[in-house]
JSON list of C-alpha atoms in Angstrom, two decimals:
[
{"chain": "A", "resi": 1, "resn": "MET", "atom": "CA", "xyz": [0.00, 0.00, 0.00]},
{"chain": "A", "resi": 2, "resn": "ALA", "atom": "CA", "xyz": [1.42, 3.40, -0.98]},
{"chain": "A", "resi": 3, "resn": "PRO", "atom": "CA", "xyz": [1.68, 6.10, 1.73]},
{"chain": "A", "resi": 4, "resn": "ALA", "atom": "CA", "xyz": [-0.91, 8.87, 1.63]},
{"chain": "A", "resi": 5, "resn": "ALA", "atom": "CA", "xyz": [0.19, 12.08, -0.04]},
{"chain": "A", "resi": 6, "resn": "SER", "atom": "CA", "xyz": [1.13, 14.84, 2.36]},
{"chain": "A", "resi": 7, "resn": "THR", "atom": "CA", "xyz": [-1.12, 17.88, 2.55]},
{"chain": "A", "resi": 8, "resn": "TYR", "atom": "CA", "xyz": [1.48, 19.98, 4.34]},
{"chain": "A", "resi": 9, "resn": "HIS", "atom": "CA", "xyz": [2.31, 23.39, 2.92]},
{"chain": "A", "resi": 10, "resn": "SER", "atom": "CA", "xyz": [5.53, 23.51, 0.89]},
{"chain": "A", "resi": 11, "resn": "PRO", "atom": "CA", "xyz": [8.57, 24.73, 2.88]},
{"chain": "A", "resi": 12, "resn": "LEU", "atom": "CA", "xyz": [9.48, 28.36, 2.22]},
{"chain": "A", "resi": 13, "resn": "SER", "atom": "CA", "xyz": [6.30, 28.97, 0.23]},
{"chain": "A", "resi": 14, "resn": "GLY", "atom": "CA", "xyz": [4.72, 32.31, 1.04]},
{"chain": "A", "resi": 15, "resn": "SER", "atom": "CA", "xyz": [1.52, 34.27, 0.90]},
{"chain": "A", "resi": 16, "resn": "ILE", "atom": "CA", "xyz": [0.39, 37.87, 1.07]},
{"chain": "A", "resi": 17, "resn": "ASN", "atom": "CA", "xyz": [-2.98, 39.02, 2.42]},
{"chain": "A", "resi": 18, "resn": "VAL", "atom": "CA", "xyz": [-4.62, 42.40, 1.92]},
{"chain": "A", "resi": 19, "resn": "GLY", "atom": "CA", "xyz": [-7.90, 43.31, 3.56]},
{"chain": "A", "resi": 20, "resn": "ALA", "atom": "CA", "xyz": [-9.79, 45.33, 6.11]},
{"chain": "A", "resi": 21, "resn": "ASP", "atom": "CA", "xyz": [-10.63, 45.02, 9.77]},
{"chain": "A", "resi": 22, "resn": "TYR", "atom": "CA", "xyz": [-13.49, 46.11, 11.98]},
{"chain": "A", "resi": 23, "resn": "TRP", "atom": "CA", "xyz": [-12.25, 46.50, 15.53]},
{"chain": "A", "resi": 24, "resn": "SER", "atom": "CA", "xyz": [-13.59, 47.64, 18.88]},
{"chain": "A", "resi": 25, "resn": "GLY", "atom": "CA", "xyz": [-11.54, 49.30, 21.59]},
{"chain": "A", "resi": 26, "resn": "ASP", "atom": "CA", "xyz": [-12.26, 49.17, 25.32]},
{"chain": "A", "resi": 27, "resn": "TRP", "atom": "CA", "xyz": [-11.71, 52.91, 25.84]},
{"chain": "A", "resi": 28, "resn": "GLY", "atom": "CA", "xyz": [-14.38, 54.66, 27.94]},
{"chain": "A", "resi": 29, "resn": "ARG", "atom": "CA", "xyz": [-17.67, 52.80, 27.66]},
{"chain": "A", "resi": 30, "resn": "GLY", "atom": "CA", "xyz": [-16.18, 50.47, 25.06]},
{"chain": "A", "resi": 31, "resn": "ASP", "atom": "CA", "xyz": [-18.10, 51.92, 22.13]},
{"chain": "A", "resi": 32, "resn": "ILE", "atom": "CA", "xyz": [-15.07, 52.59, 19.92]},
{"chain": "A", "resi": 33, "resn": "ASN", "atom": "CA", "xyz": [-15.75, 50.75, 16.67]},
{"chain": "A", "resi": 34, "resn": "ARG", "atom": "CA", "xyz": [-13.61, 51.58, 13.64]},
{"chain": "A", "resi": 35, "resn": "TRP", "atom": "CA", "xyz": [-12.47, 50.23, 10.29]},
{"chain": "A", "resi": 36, "resn": "GLY", "atom": "CA", "xyz": [-8.94, 50.09, 8.93]},
{"chain": "A", "resi": 37, "resn": "PRO", "atom": "CA", "xyz": [-6.70, 48.49, 6.35]},
{"chain": "A", "resi": 38, "resn": "THR", "atom": "CA", "xyz": [-4.65, 45.41, 7.10]},
{"chain": "A", "resi": 39, "resn": "VAL", "atom": "CA", "xyz": [-1.82, 43.61, 5.33]},
{"chain": "A", "resi": 40, "resn": "SER", "atom": "CA", "xyz": [0.13, 40.47, 6.23]},
{"chain": "A", "resi": 41, "resn": "GLY", "atom": "CA", "xyz": [2.66, 38.08, 4.76]},
{"chain": "A", "resi": 42, "resn": "THR", "atom": "CA", "xyz": [3.64, 34.55, 5.70]},
{"chain": "A", "resi": 43, "resn": "VAL", "atom": "CA", "xyz": [6.45, 32.12, 4.92]},
{"chain": "A", "resi": 44, "resn": "THR", "atom": "CA", "xyz": [6.03, 28.42, 5.70]},
{"chain": "A", "resi": 45, "resn": "ILE", "atom": "CA", "xyz": [8.87, 27.14, 7.86]},
{"chain": "A", "resi": 46, "resn": "TRP", "atom": "CA", "xyz": [7.80, 23.60, 8.73]},
{"chain": "A", "resi": 47, "resn": "HIS", "atom": "CA", "xyz": [4.74, 21.54, 7.77]},
{"chain": "A", "resi": 48, "resn": "ASP", "atom": "CA", "xyz": [1.70, 23.73, 8.59]},
{"chain": "A", "resi": 49, "resn": "PHE", "atom": "CA", "xyz": [3.63, 26.35, 10.62]},
{"chain": "A", "resi": 50, "resn": "SER", "atom": "CA", "xyz": [4.53, 29.72, 9.13]},
{"chain": "A", "resi": 51, "resn": "VAL", "atom": "CA", "xyz": [6.05, 32.95, 10.37]},
{"chain": "A", "resi": 52, "resn": "ILE", "atom": "CA", "xyz": [3.78, 35.96, 9.90]},
{"chain": "A", "resi": 53, "resn": "ALA", "atom": "CA", "xyz": [4.39, 39.70, 9.71]},
{"chain": "A", "resi": 54, "resn": "GLU", "atom": "CA", "xyz": [1.29, 41.88, 9.95]},
{"chain": "A", "resi": 55, "resn": "GLY", "atom": "CA", "xyz": [0.17, 45.49, 10.09]},
{"chain": "A", "resi": 56, "resn": "ARG", "atom": "CA", "xyz": [-3.33, 46.72, 10.91]},
{"chain": "A", "resi": 57, "resn": "SER", "atom": "CA", "xyz": [-5.16, 49.83, 12.04]},
{"chain": "A", "resi": 58, "resn": "MET", "atom": "CA", "xyz": [-8.39, 51.36, 13.33]},
{"chain": "A", "resi": 59, "resn": "ILE", "atom": "CA", "xyz": [-8.69, 54.72, 11.57]},
{"chain": "A", "resi": 60, "resn": "TRP", "atom": "CA", "xyz": [-12.03, 55.11, 9.72]},
{"chain": "A", "resi": 61, "resn": "GLY", "atom": "CA", "xyz": [-15.63, 55.61, 10.79]},
{"chain": "A", "resi": 62, "resn": "GLY", "atom": "CA", "xyz": [-17.23, 55.33, 14.18]},
{"chain": "A", "resi": 63, "resn": "ASN", "atom": "CA", "xyz": [-19.23, 57.65, 16.40]},
{"chain": "A", "resi": 64, "resn": "GLN", "atom": "CA", "xyz": [-18.09, 61.03, 17.79]},
{"chain": "A", "resi": 65, "resn": "LEU", "atom": "CA", "xyz": [-16.00, 59.41, 20.55]},
{"chain": "A", "resi": 66, "resn": "ALA", "atom": "CA", "xyz": [-14.34, 57.07, 18.04]},
{"chain": "A", "resi": 67, "resn": "GLN", "atom": "CA", "xyz": [-13.17, 59.97, 15.85]},
{"chain": "A", "resi": 68, "resn": "ASN", "atom": "CA", "xyz": [-10.46, 60.81, 18.42]},
{"chain": "A", "resi": 69, "resn": "PHE", "atom": "CA", "xyz": [-9.21, 57.23, 18.65]},
{"chain": "A", "resi": 70, "resn": "LYS", "atom": "CA", "xyz": [-6.65, 55.79, 16.18]},
{"chain": "A", "resi": 71, "resn": "TYR", "atom": "CA", "xyz": [-4.76, 52.55, 16.56]},
{"chain": "A", "resi": 72, "resn": "TYR", "atom": "CA", "xyz": [-1.87, 51.22, 14.48]},
{"chain": "A", "resi": 73, "resn": "GLU", "atom": "CA", "xyz": [-0.12, 47.96, 15.18]},
{"chain": "A", "resi": 74, "resn": "GLY", "atom": "CA", "xyz": [2.73, 46.02, 13.59]},
{"chain": "A", "resi": 75, "resn": "SER", "atom": "CA", "xyz": [3.54, 42.54, 14.77]},
{"chain": "A", "resi": 76, "resn": "GLY", "atom": "CA", "xyz": [5.04, 39.20, 13.89]},
{"chain": "A", "resi": 77, "resn": "GLY", "atom": "CA", "xyz": [4.85, 35.69, 15.16]},
{"chain": "A", "resi": 78, "resn": "LEU", "atom": "CA", "xyz": [3.73, 32.20, 14.31]},
{"chain": "A", "resi": 79, "resn": "VAL", "atom": "CA", "xyz": [0.62, 31.00, 12.48]},
{"chain": "A", "resi": 80, "resn": "TRP", "atom": "CA", "xyz": [-0.60, 27.42, 12.12]},
{"chain": "A", "resi": 81, "resn": "ILE", "atom": "CA", "xyz": [-2.79, 26.82, 9.07]},
{"chain": "A", "resi": 82, "resn": "SER", "atom": "CA", "xyz": [-4.38, 23.39, 9.27]},
{"chain": "A", "resi": 83, "resn": "ASP", "atom": "CA", "xyz": [-4.61, 20.70, 6.66]},
{"chain": "A", "resi": 84, "resn": "TYR", "atom": "CA", "xyz": [-7.63, 20.91, 4.41]},
{"chain": "A", "resi": 85, "resn": "PHE", "atom": "CA", "xyz": [-11.28, 20.36, 5.30]},
{"chain": "A", "resi": 86, "resn": "GLY", "atom": "CA", "xyz": [-12.71, 20.56, 1.80]},
{"chain": "A", "resi": 87, "resn": "ARG", "atom": "CA", "xyz": [-12.00, 24.15, 0.73]},
{"chain": "A", "resi": 88, "resn": "PHE", "atom": "CA", "xyz": [-11.53, 25.36, 4.35]},
{"chain": "A", "resi": 89, "resn": "GLN", "atom": "CA", "xyz": [-8.30, 25.64, 6.33]},
{"chain": "A", "resi": 90, "resn": "PRO", "atom": "CA", "xyz": [-8.57, 26.67, 10.02]},
{"chain": "A", "resi": 91, "resn": "LEU", "atom": "CA", "xyz": [-5.80, 28.89, 11.41]},
{"chain": "A", "resi": 92, "resn": "ILE", "atom": "CA", "xyz": [-4.48, 29.92, 14.82]},
{"chain": "A", "resi": 93, "resn": "LYS", "atom": "CA", "xyz": [-1.84, 32.59, 15.43]},
{"chain": "A", "resi": 94, "resn": "ALA", "atom": "CA", "xyz": [0.17, 34.29, 18.16]},
{"chain": "A", "resi": 95, "resn": "GLU", "atom": "CA", "xyz": [2.12, 37.51, 17.62]},
{"chain": "A", "resi": 96, "resn": "ALA", "atom": "CA", "xyz": [4.17, 40.12, 19.45]},
{"chain": "A", "resi": 97, "resn": "GLY", "atom": "CA", "xyz": [4.63, 43.68, 18.23]},
{"chain": "A", "resi": 98, "resn": "ILE", "atom": "CA", "xyz": [4.45, 47.42, 18.78]},
{"chain": "A", "resi": 99, "resn": "GLY", "atom": "CA", "xyz": [1.23, 49.42, 18.89]},
{"chain": "A", "resi": 100, "resn": "SER", "atom": "CA", "xyz": [0.59, 53.13, 18.55]},
{"chain": "A", "resi": 101, "resn": "LEU", "atom": "CA", "xyz": [-2.54, 54.64, 20.09]},
{"chain": "A", "resi": 102, "resn": "THR", "atom": "CA", "xyz": [-3.85, 58.18, 19.64]},
{"chain": "A", "resi": 103, "resn": "HIS", "atom": "CA", "xyz": [-6.71, 58.93, 22.03]},
{"chain": "A", "resi": 104, "resn": "PRO", "atom": "CA", "xyz": [-8.59, 61.78, 23.70]},
{"chain": "A", "resi": 105, "resn": "GLY", "atom": "CA", "xyz": [-6.80, 63.12, 26.76]},
{"chain": "A", "resi": 106, "resn": "ASN", "atom": "CA", "xyz": [-7.32, 61.04, 29.89]},
{"chain": "A", "resi": 107, "resn": "GLY", "atom": "CA", "xyz": [-6.04, 63.56, 32.42]},
{"chain": "A", "resi": 108, "resn": "SER", "atom": "CA", "xyz": [-2.51, 62.18, 32.24]},
{"chain": "A", "resi": 109, "resn": "GLY", "atom": "CA", "xyz": [-1.33, 64.93, 29.90]},
{"chain": "A", "resi": 110, "resn": "LYS", "atom": "CA", "xyz": [-0.89, 62.37, 27.10]},
{"chain": "A", "resi": 111, "resn": "SER", "atom": "CA", "xyz": [-2.96, 61.86, 23.99]},
{"chain": "A", "resi": 112, "resn": "HIS", "atom": "CA", "xyz": [-0.61, 59.43, 22.26]},
{"chain": "A", "resi": 113, "resn": "GLU", "atom": "CA", "xyz": [1.11, 56.30, 23.52]},
{"chain": "A", "resi": 114, "resn": "SER", "atom": "CA", "xyz": [3.18, 53.48, 22.07]},
{"chain": "A", "resi": 115, "resn": "SER", "atom": "CA", "xyz": [3.52, 50.11, 23.73]},
{"chain": "A", "resi": 116, "resn": "ASN", "atom": "CA", "xyz": [4.29, 46.43, 23.31]},
{"chain": "A", "resi": 117, "resn": "THR", "atom": "CA", "xyz": [1.38, 44.40, 22.00]},
{"chain": "A", "resi": 118, "resn": "TRP", "atom": "CA", "xyz": [0.49, 40.74, 22.13]},
{"chain": "A", "resi": 119, "resn": "THR", "atom": "CA", "xyz": [-2.06, 39.24, 19.73]},
{"chain": "A", "resi": 120, "resn": "LEU", "atom": "CA", "xyz": [-3.97, 35.96, 19.76]},
{"chain": "A", "resi": 121, "resn": "GLY", "atom": "CA", "xyz": [-6.18, 35.10, 16.81]},
{"chain": "A", "resi": 122, "resn": "GLY", "atom": "CA", "xyz": [-7.98, 32.40, 14.92]},
{"chain": "A", "resi": 123, "resn": "GLY", "atom": "CA", "xyz": [-10.13, 31.91, 11.88]},
{"chain": "A", "resi": 124, "resn": "PHE", "atom": "CA", "xyz": [-10.04, 30.19, 8.52]},
{"chain": "A", "resi": 125, "resn": "GLU", "atom": "CA", "xyz": [-9.08, 30.52, 4.88]},
{"chain": "A", "resi": 126, "resn": "TYR", "atom": "CA", "xyz": [-11.46, 29.44, 2.11]},
{"chain": "A", "resi": 127, "resn": "HIS", "atom": "CA", "xyz": [-10.16, 28.53, -1.36]},
{"chain": "A", "resi": 128, "resn": "THR", "atom": "CA", "xyz": [-11.92, 30.91, -3.77]},
{"chain": "A", "resi": 129, "resn": "GLY", "atom": "CA", "xyz": [-10.06, 29.85, -6.93]},
{"chain": "A", "resi": 130, "resn": "GLY", "atom": "CA", "xyz": [-6.60, 29.48, -8.42]},
{"chain": "A", "resi": 131, "resn": "ARG", "atom": "CA", "xyz": [-4.04, 30.87, -5.95]},
{"chain": "A", "resi": 132, "resn": "PHE", "atom": "CA", "xyz": [-6.61, 33.03, -4.12]},
{"chain": "A", "resi": 133, "resn": "TRP", "atom": "CA", "xyz": [-7.98, 32.32, -0.67]},
{"chain": "A", "resi": 134, "resn": "THR", "atom": "CA", "xyz": [-10.43, 34.40, 1.38]},
{"chain": "A", "resi": 135, "resn": "ARG", "atom": "CA", "xyz": [-9.35, 34.84, 5.01]},
{"chain": "A", "resi": 136, "resn": "VAL", "atom": "CA", "xyz": [-11.63, 35.65, 7.95]},
{"chain": "A", "resi": 137, "resn": "GLU", "atom": "CA", "xyz": [-10.28, 35.81, 11.50]},
{"chain": "A", "resi": 138, "resn": "TYR", "atom": "CA", "xyz": [-10.90, 37.18, 14.97]},
{"chain": "A", "resi": 139, "resn": "ASP", "atom": "CA", "xyz": [-7.97, 38.85, 16.75]},
{"chain": "A", "resi": 140, "resn": "TYR", "atom": "CA", "xyz": [-7.58, 39.98, 20.35]},
{"chain": "A", "resi": 141, "resn": "ASP", "atom": "CA", "xyz": [-4.78, 42.43, 21.23]},
{"chain": "A", "resi": 142, "resn": "TYR", "atom": "CA", "xyz": [-3.16, 43.24, 24.56]},
{"chain": "A", "resi": 143, "resn": "PHE", "atom": "CA", "xyz": [-1.87, 46.84, 24.47]},
{"chain": "A", "resi": 144, "resn": "THR", "atom": "CA", "xyz": [0.22, 46.98, 27.65]},
{"chain": "A", "resi": 145, "resn": "GLY", "atom": "CA", "xyz": [1.24, 49.91, 29.84]},
{"chain": "A", "resi": 146, "resn": "PHE", "atom": "CA", "xyz": [-1.75, 52.23, 29.36]},
{"chain": "A", "resi": 147, "resn": "TYR", "atom": "CA", "xyz": [-2.15, 54.75, 32.20]},
{"chain": "A", "resi": 148, "resn": "SER", "atom": "CA", "xyz": [-5.71, 55.61, 33.24]},
{"chain": "A", "resi": 149, "resn": "SER", "atom": "CA", "xyz": [-6.22, 58.79, 35.23]},
{"chain": "A", "resi": 150, "resn": "LEU", "atom": "CA", "xyz": [-9.65, 57.44, 36.27]},
{"chain": "A", "resi": 151, "resn": "SER", "atom": "CA", "xyz": [-8.18, 54.48, 38.16]},
{"chain": "A", "resi": 152, "resn": "GLY", "atom": "CA", "xyz": [-4.72, 55.98, 38.73]},
{"chain": "A", "resi": 153, "resn": "GLN", "atom": "CA", "xyz": [-3.23, 52.71, 37.50]},
{"chain": "A", "resi": 154, "resn": "THR", "atom": "CA", "xyz": [-1.47, 51.34, 34.48]},
{"chain": "A", "resi": 155, "resn": "HIS", "atom": "CA", "xyz": [-3.42, 48.58, 32.77]},
{"chain": "A", "resi": 156, "resn": "THR", "atom": "CA", "xyz": [-3.95, 46.84, 29.43]},
{"chain": "A", "resi": 157, "resn": "LEU", "atom": "CA", "xyz": [-6.27, 47.98, 26.65]},
{"chain": "A", "resi": 158, "resn": "ASN", "atom": "CA", "xyz": [-7.77, 45.19, 24.60]},
{"chain": "A", "resi": 159, "resn": "PRO", "atom": "CA", "xyz": [-8.65, 46.15, 21.03]},
{"chain": "A", "resi": 160, "resn": "ARG", "atom": "CA", "xyz": [-10.30, 43.22, 19.29]},
{"chain": "A", "resi": 161, "resn": "GLY", "atom": "CA", "xyz": [-12.20, 42.48, 16.13]},
{"chain": "A", "resi": 162, "resn": "ILE", "atom": "CA", "xyz": [-12.69, 40.77, 12.82]},
{"chain": "A", "resi": 163, "resn": "THR", "atom": "CA", "xyz": [-10.24, 40.92, 9.93]},
{"chain": "A", "resi": 164, "resn": "PHE", "atom": "CA", "xyz": [-11.12, 39.79, 6.42]},
{"chain": "A", "resi": 165, "resn": "GLY", "atom": "CA", "xyz": [-9.32, 39.88, 3.12]},
{"chain": "A", "resi": 166, "resn": "GLU", "atom": "CA", "xyz": [-7.93, 38.07, 0.13]},
{"chain": "A", "resi": 167, "resn": "THR", "atom": "CA", "xyz": [-4.76, 35.96, 0.25]},
{"chain": "A", "resi": 168, "resn": "TYR", "atom": "CA", "xyz": [-2.52, 35.15, -2.69]},
{"chain": "A", "resi": 169, "resn": "ARG", "atom": "CA", "xyz": [-0.37, 32.03, -2.18]},
{"chain": "A", "resi": 170, "resn": "PHE", "atom": "CA", "xyz": [2.99, 31.55, -3.86]},
{"chain": "A", "resi": 171, "resn": "GLY", "atom": "CA", "xyz": [4.75, 28.21, -4.33]},
{"chain": "A", "resi": 172, "resn": "LYS", "atom": "CA", "xyz": [3.84, 24.93, -5.96]},
{"chain": "A", "resi": 173, "resn": "ASN", "atom": "CA", "xyz": [0.89, 24.21, -3.64]},
{"chain": "A", "resi": 174, "resn": "GLY", "atom": "CA", "xyz": [-0.58, 27.73, -3.82]},
{"chain": "A", "resi": 175, "resn": "SER", "atom": "CA", "xyz": [-3.61, 26.67, -5.81]},
{"chain": "A", "resi": 176, "resn": "LYS", "atom": "CA", "xyz": [-4.26, 23.29, -4.15]},
{"chain": "A", "resi": 177, "resn": "TYR", "atom": "CA", "xyz": [-6.96, 22.65, -1.60]}
]
């Protein structure tokens, strides 16, 4: 009996994803909801594991309170994209990076802060045709070291939301599902 063909991603094959995100911030009453562009790239390093570099933001739309809130984040880490379930491939990721937050004054004399960020996320890619895959995921960020004049303490903000976009896969398995 012949061994089953491997469905692992080809080593050193890459992908690029361009899309948009809709995120919420937990500033004030937590009603900061904004859109922004996102871009990421991956390179497979071993079986279904890839390194990822990603940039995203919250800069468009929202209510009056949201207009004073802008978030930019760049991060990198590891992403696991599962073997195939029909045209679907689940994914899980963990990243570390740097975030930049512009916000209304909070009594601390600051209206802009930069900090380390940690991101956990998960979702799936769906094969839409050829080398193109549609990605949908939920991400949860930890923006550390934010000082609140209301509590007098430093704590973590937690922007979180949905990211969606189109992925183009390079390499010999880019169009397989």
